[in-house]
GROMACS .gro file of C-alpha atoms in nm:
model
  316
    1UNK     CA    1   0.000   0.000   0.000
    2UNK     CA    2   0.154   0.349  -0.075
    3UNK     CA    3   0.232   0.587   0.171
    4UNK     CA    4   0.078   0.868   0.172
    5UNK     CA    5   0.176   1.254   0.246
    6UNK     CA    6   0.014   1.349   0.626
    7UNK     CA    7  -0.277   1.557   0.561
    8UNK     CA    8  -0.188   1.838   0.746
    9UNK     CA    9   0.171   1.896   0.547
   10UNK     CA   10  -0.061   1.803   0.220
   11UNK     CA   11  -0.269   2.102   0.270
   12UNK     CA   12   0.002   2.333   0.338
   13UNK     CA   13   0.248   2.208   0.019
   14UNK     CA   14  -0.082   2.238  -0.234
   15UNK     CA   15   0.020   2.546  -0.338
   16UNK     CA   16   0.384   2.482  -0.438
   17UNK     CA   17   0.271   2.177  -0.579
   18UNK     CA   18   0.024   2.318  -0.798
   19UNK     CA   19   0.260   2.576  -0.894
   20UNK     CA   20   0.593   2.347  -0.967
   21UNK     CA   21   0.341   2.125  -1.162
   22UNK     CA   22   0.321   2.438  -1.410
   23UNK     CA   23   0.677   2.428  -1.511
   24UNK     CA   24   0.913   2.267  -1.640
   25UNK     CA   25   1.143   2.124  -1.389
   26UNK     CA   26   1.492   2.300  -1.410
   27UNK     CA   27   1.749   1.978  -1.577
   28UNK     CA   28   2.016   1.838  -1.360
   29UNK     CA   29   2.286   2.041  -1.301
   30UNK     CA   30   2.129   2.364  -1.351
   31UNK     CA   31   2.248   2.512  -1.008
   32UNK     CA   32   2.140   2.885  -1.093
   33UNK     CA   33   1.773   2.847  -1.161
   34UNK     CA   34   1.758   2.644  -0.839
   35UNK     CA   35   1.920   2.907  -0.643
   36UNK     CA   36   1.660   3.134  -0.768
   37UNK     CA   37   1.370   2.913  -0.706
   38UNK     CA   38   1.462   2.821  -0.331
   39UNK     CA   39   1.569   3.113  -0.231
   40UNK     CA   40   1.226   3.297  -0.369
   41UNK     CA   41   1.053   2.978  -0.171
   42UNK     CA   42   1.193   3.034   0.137
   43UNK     CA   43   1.116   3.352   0.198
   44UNK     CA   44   0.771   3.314   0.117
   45UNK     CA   45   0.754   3.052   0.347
   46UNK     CA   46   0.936   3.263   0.654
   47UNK     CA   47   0.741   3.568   0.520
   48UNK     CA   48   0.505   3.628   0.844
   49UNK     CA   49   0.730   3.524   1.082
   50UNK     CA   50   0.746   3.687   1.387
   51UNK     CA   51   1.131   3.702   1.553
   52UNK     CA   52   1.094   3.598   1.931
   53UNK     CA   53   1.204   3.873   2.139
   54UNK     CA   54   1.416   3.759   2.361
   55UNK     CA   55   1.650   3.641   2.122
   56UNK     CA   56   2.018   3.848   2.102
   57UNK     CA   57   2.266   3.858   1.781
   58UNK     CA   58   2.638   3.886   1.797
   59UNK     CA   59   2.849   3.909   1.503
   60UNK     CA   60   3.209   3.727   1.502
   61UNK     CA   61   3.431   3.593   1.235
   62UNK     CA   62   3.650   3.258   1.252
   63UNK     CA   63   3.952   3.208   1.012
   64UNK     CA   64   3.951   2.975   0.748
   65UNK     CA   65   4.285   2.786   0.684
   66UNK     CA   66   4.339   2.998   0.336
   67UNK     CA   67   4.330   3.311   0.549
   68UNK     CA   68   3.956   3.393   0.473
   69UNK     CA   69   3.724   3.522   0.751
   70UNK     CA   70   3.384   3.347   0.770
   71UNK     CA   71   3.130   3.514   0.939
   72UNK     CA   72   2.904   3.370   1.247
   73UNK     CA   73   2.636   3.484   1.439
   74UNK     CA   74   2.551   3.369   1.801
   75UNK     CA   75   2.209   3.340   1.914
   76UNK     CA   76   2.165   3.378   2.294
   77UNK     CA   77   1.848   3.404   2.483
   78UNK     CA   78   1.843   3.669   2.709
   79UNK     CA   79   1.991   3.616   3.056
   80UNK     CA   80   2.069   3.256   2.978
   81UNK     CA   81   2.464   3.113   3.007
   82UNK     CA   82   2.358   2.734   3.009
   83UNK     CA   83   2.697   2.641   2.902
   84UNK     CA   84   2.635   2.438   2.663
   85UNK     CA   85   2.658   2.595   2.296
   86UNK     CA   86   2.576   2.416   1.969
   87UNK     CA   87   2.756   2.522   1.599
   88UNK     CA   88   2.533   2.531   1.343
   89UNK     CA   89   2.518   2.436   0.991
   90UNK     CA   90   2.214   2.602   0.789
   91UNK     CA   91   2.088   2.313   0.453
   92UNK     CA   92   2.088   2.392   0.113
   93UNK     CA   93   2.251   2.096  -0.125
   94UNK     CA   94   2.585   2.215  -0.091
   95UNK     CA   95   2.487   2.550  -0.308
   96UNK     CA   96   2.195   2.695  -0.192
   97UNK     CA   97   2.031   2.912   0.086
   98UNK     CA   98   2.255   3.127   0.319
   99UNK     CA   99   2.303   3.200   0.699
  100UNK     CA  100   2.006   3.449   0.660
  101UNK     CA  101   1.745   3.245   0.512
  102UNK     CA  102   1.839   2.987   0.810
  103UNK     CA  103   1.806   3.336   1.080
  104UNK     CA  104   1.501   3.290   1.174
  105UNK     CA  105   1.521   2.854   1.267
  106UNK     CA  106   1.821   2.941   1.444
  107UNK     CA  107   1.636   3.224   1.675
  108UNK     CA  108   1.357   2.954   1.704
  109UNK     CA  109   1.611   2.642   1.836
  110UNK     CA  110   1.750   2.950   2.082
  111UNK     CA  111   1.426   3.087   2.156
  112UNK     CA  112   1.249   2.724   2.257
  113UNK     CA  113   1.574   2.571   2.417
  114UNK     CA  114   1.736   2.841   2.575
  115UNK     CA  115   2.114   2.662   2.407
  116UNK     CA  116   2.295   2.928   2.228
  117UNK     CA  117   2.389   2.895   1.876
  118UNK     CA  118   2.664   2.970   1.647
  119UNK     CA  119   2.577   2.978   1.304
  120UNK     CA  120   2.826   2.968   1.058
  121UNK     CA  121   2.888   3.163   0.734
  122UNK     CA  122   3.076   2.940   0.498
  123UNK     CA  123   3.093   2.918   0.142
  124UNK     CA  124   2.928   2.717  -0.083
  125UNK     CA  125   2.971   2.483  -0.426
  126UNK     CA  126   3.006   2.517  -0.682
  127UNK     CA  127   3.191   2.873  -0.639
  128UNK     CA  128   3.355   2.710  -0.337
  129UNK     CA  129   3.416   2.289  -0.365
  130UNK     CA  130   3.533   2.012  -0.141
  131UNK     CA  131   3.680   2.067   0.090
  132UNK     CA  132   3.598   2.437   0.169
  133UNK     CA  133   3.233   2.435   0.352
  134UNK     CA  134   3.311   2.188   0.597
  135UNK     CA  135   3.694   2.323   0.656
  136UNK     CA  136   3.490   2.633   0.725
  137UNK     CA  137   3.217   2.487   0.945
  138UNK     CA  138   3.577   2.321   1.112
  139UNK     CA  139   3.723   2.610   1.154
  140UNK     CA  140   3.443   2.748   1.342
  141UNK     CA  141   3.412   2.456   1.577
  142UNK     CA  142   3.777   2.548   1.683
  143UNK     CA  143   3.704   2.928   1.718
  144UNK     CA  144   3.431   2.818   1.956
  145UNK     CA  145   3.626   2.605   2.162
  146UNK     CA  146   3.928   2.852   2.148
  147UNK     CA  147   3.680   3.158   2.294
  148UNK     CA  148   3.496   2.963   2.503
  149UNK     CA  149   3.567   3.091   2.807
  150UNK     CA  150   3.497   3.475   2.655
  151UNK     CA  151   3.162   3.295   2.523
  152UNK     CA  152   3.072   3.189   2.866
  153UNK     CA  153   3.094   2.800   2.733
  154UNK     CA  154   3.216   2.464   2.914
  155UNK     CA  155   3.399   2.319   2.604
  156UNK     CA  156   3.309   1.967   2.710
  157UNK     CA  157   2.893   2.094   2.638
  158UNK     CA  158   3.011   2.143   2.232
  159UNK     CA  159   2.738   2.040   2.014
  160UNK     CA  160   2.736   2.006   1.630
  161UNK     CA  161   2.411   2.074   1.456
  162UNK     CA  162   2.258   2.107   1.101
  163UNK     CA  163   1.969   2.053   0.881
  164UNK     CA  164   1.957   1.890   0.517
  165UNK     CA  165   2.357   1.924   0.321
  166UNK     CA  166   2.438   2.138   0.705
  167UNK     CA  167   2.332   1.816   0.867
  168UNK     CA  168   2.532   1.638   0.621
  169UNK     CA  169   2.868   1.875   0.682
  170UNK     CA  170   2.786   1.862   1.097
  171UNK     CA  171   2.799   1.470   1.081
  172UNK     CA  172   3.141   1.503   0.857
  173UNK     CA  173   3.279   1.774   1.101
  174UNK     CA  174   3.226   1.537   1.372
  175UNK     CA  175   3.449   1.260   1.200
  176UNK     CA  176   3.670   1.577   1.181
  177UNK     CA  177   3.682   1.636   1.525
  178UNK     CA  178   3.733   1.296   1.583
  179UNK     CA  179   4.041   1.202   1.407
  180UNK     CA  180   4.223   1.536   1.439
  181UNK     CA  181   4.198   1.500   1.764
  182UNK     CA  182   3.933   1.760   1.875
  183UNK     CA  183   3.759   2.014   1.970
  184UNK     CA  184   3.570   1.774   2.161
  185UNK     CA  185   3.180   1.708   2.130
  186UNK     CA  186   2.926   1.638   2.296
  187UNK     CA  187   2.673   1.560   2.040
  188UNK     CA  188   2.590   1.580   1.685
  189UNK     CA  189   2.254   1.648   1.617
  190UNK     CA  190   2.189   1.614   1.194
  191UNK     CA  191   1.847   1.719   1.068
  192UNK     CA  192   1.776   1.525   0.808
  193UNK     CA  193   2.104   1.477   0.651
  194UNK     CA  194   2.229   1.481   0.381
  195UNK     CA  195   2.499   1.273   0.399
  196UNK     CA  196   2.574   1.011   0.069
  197UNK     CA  197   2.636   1.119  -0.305
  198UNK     CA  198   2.563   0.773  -0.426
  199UNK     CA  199   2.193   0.841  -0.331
  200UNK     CA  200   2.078   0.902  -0.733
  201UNK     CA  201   1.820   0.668  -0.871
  202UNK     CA  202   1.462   0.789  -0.784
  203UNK     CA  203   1.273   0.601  -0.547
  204UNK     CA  204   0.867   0.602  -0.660
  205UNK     CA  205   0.755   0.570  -0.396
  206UNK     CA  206   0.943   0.907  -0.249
  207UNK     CA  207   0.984   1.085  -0.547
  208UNK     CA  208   0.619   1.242  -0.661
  209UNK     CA  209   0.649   1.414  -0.312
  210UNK     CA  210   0.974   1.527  -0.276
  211UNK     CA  211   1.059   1.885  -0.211
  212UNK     CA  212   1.449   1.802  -0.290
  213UNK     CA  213   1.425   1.555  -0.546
  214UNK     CA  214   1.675   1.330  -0.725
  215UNK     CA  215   1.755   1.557  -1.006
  216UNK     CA  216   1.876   1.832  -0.696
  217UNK     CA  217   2.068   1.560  -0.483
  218UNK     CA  218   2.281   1.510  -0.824
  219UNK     CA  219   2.322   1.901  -0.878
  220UNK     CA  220   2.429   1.910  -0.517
  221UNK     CA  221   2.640   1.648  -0.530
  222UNK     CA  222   2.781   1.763  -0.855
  223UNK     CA  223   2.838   2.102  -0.745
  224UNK     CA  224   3.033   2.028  -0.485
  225UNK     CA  225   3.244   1.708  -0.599
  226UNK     CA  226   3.239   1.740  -0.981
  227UNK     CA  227   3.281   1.469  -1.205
  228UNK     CA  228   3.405   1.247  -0.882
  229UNK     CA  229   3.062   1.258  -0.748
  230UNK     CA  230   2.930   0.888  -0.711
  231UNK     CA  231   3.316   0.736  -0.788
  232UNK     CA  232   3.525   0.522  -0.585
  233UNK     CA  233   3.696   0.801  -0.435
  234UNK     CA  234   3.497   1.053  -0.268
  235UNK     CA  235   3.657   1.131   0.064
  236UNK     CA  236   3.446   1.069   0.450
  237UNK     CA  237   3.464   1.420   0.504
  238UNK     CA  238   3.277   1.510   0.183
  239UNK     CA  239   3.005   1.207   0.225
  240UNK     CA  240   3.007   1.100   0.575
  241UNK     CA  241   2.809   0.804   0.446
  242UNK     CA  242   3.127   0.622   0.304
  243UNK     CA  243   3.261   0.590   0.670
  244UNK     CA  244   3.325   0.262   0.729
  245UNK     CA  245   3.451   0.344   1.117
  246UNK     CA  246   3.222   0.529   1.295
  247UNK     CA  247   3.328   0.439   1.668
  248UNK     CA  248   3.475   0.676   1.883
  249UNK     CA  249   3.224   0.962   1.768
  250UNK     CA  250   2.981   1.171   1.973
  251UNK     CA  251   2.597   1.081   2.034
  252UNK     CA  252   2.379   1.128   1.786
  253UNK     CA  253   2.049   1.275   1.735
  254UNK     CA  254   1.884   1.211   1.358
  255UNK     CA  255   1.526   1.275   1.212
  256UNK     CA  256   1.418   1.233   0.823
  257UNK     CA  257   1.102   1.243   0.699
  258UNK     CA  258   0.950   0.895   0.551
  259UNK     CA  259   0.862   1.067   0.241
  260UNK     CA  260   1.211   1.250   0.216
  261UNK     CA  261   1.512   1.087  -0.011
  262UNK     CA  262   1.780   1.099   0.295
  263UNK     CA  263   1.550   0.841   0.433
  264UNK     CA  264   1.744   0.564   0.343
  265UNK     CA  265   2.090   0.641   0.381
  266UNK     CA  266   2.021   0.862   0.718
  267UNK     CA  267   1.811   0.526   0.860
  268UNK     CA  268   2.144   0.337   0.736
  269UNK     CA  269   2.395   0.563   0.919
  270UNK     CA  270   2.160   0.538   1.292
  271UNK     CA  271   2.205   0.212   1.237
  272UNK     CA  272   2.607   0.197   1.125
  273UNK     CA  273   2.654   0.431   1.419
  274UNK     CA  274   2.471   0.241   1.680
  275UNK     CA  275   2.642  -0.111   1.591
  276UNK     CA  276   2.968   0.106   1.670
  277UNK     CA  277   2.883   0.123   1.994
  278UNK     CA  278   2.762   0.542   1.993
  279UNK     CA  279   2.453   0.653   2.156
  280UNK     CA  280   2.178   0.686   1.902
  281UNK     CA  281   1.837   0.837   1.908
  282UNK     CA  282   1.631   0.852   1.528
  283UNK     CA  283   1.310   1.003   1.463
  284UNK     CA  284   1.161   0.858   1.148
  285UNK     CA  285   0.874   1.108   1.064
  286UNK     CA  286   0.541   0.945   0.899
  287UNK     CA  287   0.414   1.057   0.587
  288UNK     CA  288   0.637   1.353   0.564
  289UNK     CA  289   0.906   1.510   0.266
  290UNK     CA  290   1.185   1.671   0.318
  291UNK     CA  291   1.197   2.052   0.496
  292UNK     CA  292   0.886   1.969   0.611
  293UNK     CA  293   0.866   2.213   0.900
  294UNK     CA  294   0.944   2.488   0.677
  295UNK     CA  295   0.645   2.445   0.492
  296UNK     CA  296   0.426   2.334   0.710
  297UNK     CA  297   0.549   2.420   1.105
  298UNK     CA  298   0.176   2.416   1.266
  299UNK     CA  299   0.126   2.106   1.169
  300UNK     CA  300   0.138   1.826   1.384
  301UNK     CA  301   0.383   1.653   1.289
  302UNK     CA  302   0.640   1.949   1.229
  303UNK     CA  303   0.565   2.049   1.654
  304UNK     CA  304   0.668   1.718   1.744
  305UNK     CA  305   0.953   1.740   1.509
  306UNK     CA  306   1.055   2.033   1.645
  307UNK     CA  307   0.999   1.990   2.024
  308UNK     CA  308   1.213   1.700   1.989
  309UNK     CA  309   1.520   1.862   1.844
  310UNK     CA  310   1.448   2.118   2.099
  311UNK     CA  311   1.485   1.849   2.366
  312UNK     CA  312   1.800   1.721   2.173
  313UNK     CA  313   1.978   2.079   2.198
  314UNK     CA  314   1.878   2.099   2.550
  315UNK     CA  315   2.036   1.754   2.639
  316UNK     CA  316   2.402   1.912   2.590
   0.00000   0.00000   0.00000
C-alpha cells in the first residue's frame, strides 16, 4: 500500500505543488535556476514570521585555513549562560540558501531551548568545492572552543548541529573532530542529513512528493564534488556516508522524513553508528518530505519534530 503525504503537510504544500506542476522542472545540473527558485521559496515561506524577542545577535568571524574570515552569528536568549553551545550548519545541497534564510530557525532552536547557537557563514559549491564548507564549518568549531571561556561556554557541552547538506557537513565535522583529535563534542545532532552522493536513482515511492528531489541531490552532489561525485573516491569528510569506522564519535540525534530521499541512507547511518557502539536516538517522521517544517510548522507533525530537536539541543 503506498504511503501517503500526512494531511496536514498536504494542505500546506498544495500550493507549491500546484505551482511546480506548471513548469518545467529546471534539468540536472542547472544550479542557478535552483538558487533562484529556493531562495524565492523560502522567503515566502518565513514571510510572516514573527522574531521571538528575547532572542540576542552577535556578530564574530572565525579564520579559514586559506586566510579567509567566515562570518558567524551567536544566538543567545536573554539572561541565559547554560553552558552548553551548539555550531550550526544552515541546509541547502551544498549551493543553496545562506546563513540568513536559516536566521530565523536558528532564533527559534534559541528561543524554545534556551542553548545558544553559532551559526556559521561558509561558502558554498560550486563557487567554493570540497573541501571548503566543511573546513569552514571546522574552523568554526575550533574558534568556539578557542573563545569559550569569553563565550561563557564549558567546552566539554560542544554540540554540532545542522539541517539537510548542514546536517550532512555537521555529521562530517564530527568525524573531523574525531580524528584530528578535537575540539571535543558532545553531540551531533543532523536534521535530516544529507549525507551520501551515491543516493541518485529515484525512489517512486518518495519521489512524486519530494521537495528536494533526485535531479537536486545530483546538482548538489555535482556542485560540490564534480565529475568524482558517485566514484570510488569521494573522501568521508565530503560524504560521511562512506565511513566505514564510525566508533569513537559523539551521540547522535537524527530525524528524516519517511517521504524524504535521505531516508534511506540517514536510517542506514543510525544504524552503522549504533552497531559502533555510539549513543543513538532517530526520529523517522510518517508521511512527511523533506523541509517539512518549513512548509508546514503548525502542523502536527512538524511540533513534534521540532519539540524534539528542541529536547535534543537541550540535552548538551
Amino acid at each position: 500500500m503506498p504511503v501517503e503525504m500526512d494531511p496536514e503537510v498536504a494542505a500546506a504544500l498544495a500550493p507549491i505543488a500546484e505551482a511546480a506542476a506548471a513548469q518545467t522542472p529546471p534539468p540536472a545540473g542547472d544550479w542557478k535556476t535552483r538558487r533562484a527558485v529556493v531562495d524565492e521559496l523560502i522567503g515566502a515561506a518565513t514571510a510572516g514570521w514573527v522574531p521571538p524577542a528575547d532572542v540576542t545577535v552577535t556578530e564574530h568571524a572565525a579564520t579559514a585555513e586559506d586566510g579567509t574570515r567566515i562570518g558567524m552569528r551567536l544566538y543567545r536568549r536573554d539572561g541565559d549562560q547554560p553552558g552548553s553551545l551548539a555550531v550550526y550548519v544552515h541546509g541547502g545541497g551544498m549551493f543553496l540558501c545562506s546563513i540568513d534564510t536559516h536566521d530565523p530557525v536558528c532564533r527559534d532552536y534559541t528561543h524554545l531551548s534556551g542553548v545558544p547557537l553559532l551559526s556559521v557563514d561558509f561558502r558554498f559549491a560550486p563557487e567554493h568545492p570540497y573541501p571548503t564548507s566543511v573546513e569552514d564549518v571546522y574552523a568554526a568549531l575550533r574558534w568556539t572552543a578557542d573563545h569559550a571561556a569569553e563565550l561563557g561556554v564549558d567546552p566539554a557541552r560542544l554540540a554540532i548541529m545542522g539541517d539537510s547538506a548542514g546536517g550532512g557537513m555537521a555529521a562530517a565535522v564530527a568525524l573531523m573532530a574525531r580524528d584530528r583529535g578535537g575540539p571535543a563534542l558532545a553531540s551531533q545532532i543532523l536534521v535530516y542529513p544529507m549525507l551520501d552522493d551515491r543516493t541518485t536513482t529515484p525512489d517512486p515511492e518518495i519521489e512524486p512528493f519530494a521537495m528536494w528531489s533526485t535531479d537536486d541531490n545530483i546538482t548538489g552532489w555535482g556542485c560540490l564534488l564534480g565529475d568524482t561525485a558517485g566514484g570510488p573516491d569521494v573522501p568521508t569528510y565530503a560524504a560521511p556516508a562512506r565511513e566505514r569506522e564510525l566508533d569513537g564519535l559523539p551521540p547522535a540525534f537524527i530525524d528524516v522524513g519517511q517521504l524524504d530521499i535521505f531516508r534511506d541512507e540517514d536510517v542506514d547511518y543510525a544504524a552503522r553508528l549504533q552497531r559502533a557502539g555510539v549513543a543513538v536516538e532517530l526520529q523517522l517522521h510518517p508521511g512527511v518530505p523533506h523541509a517539512f517544517e518549513v512548509f508546514a510548522p503548525d502542523a502536527a507533525v512538524s511540533r513534534r519534530a521540532m519539540a524534539a530537536r528542541v529536547r535534543a539541543l537541550r540535552s548538551v
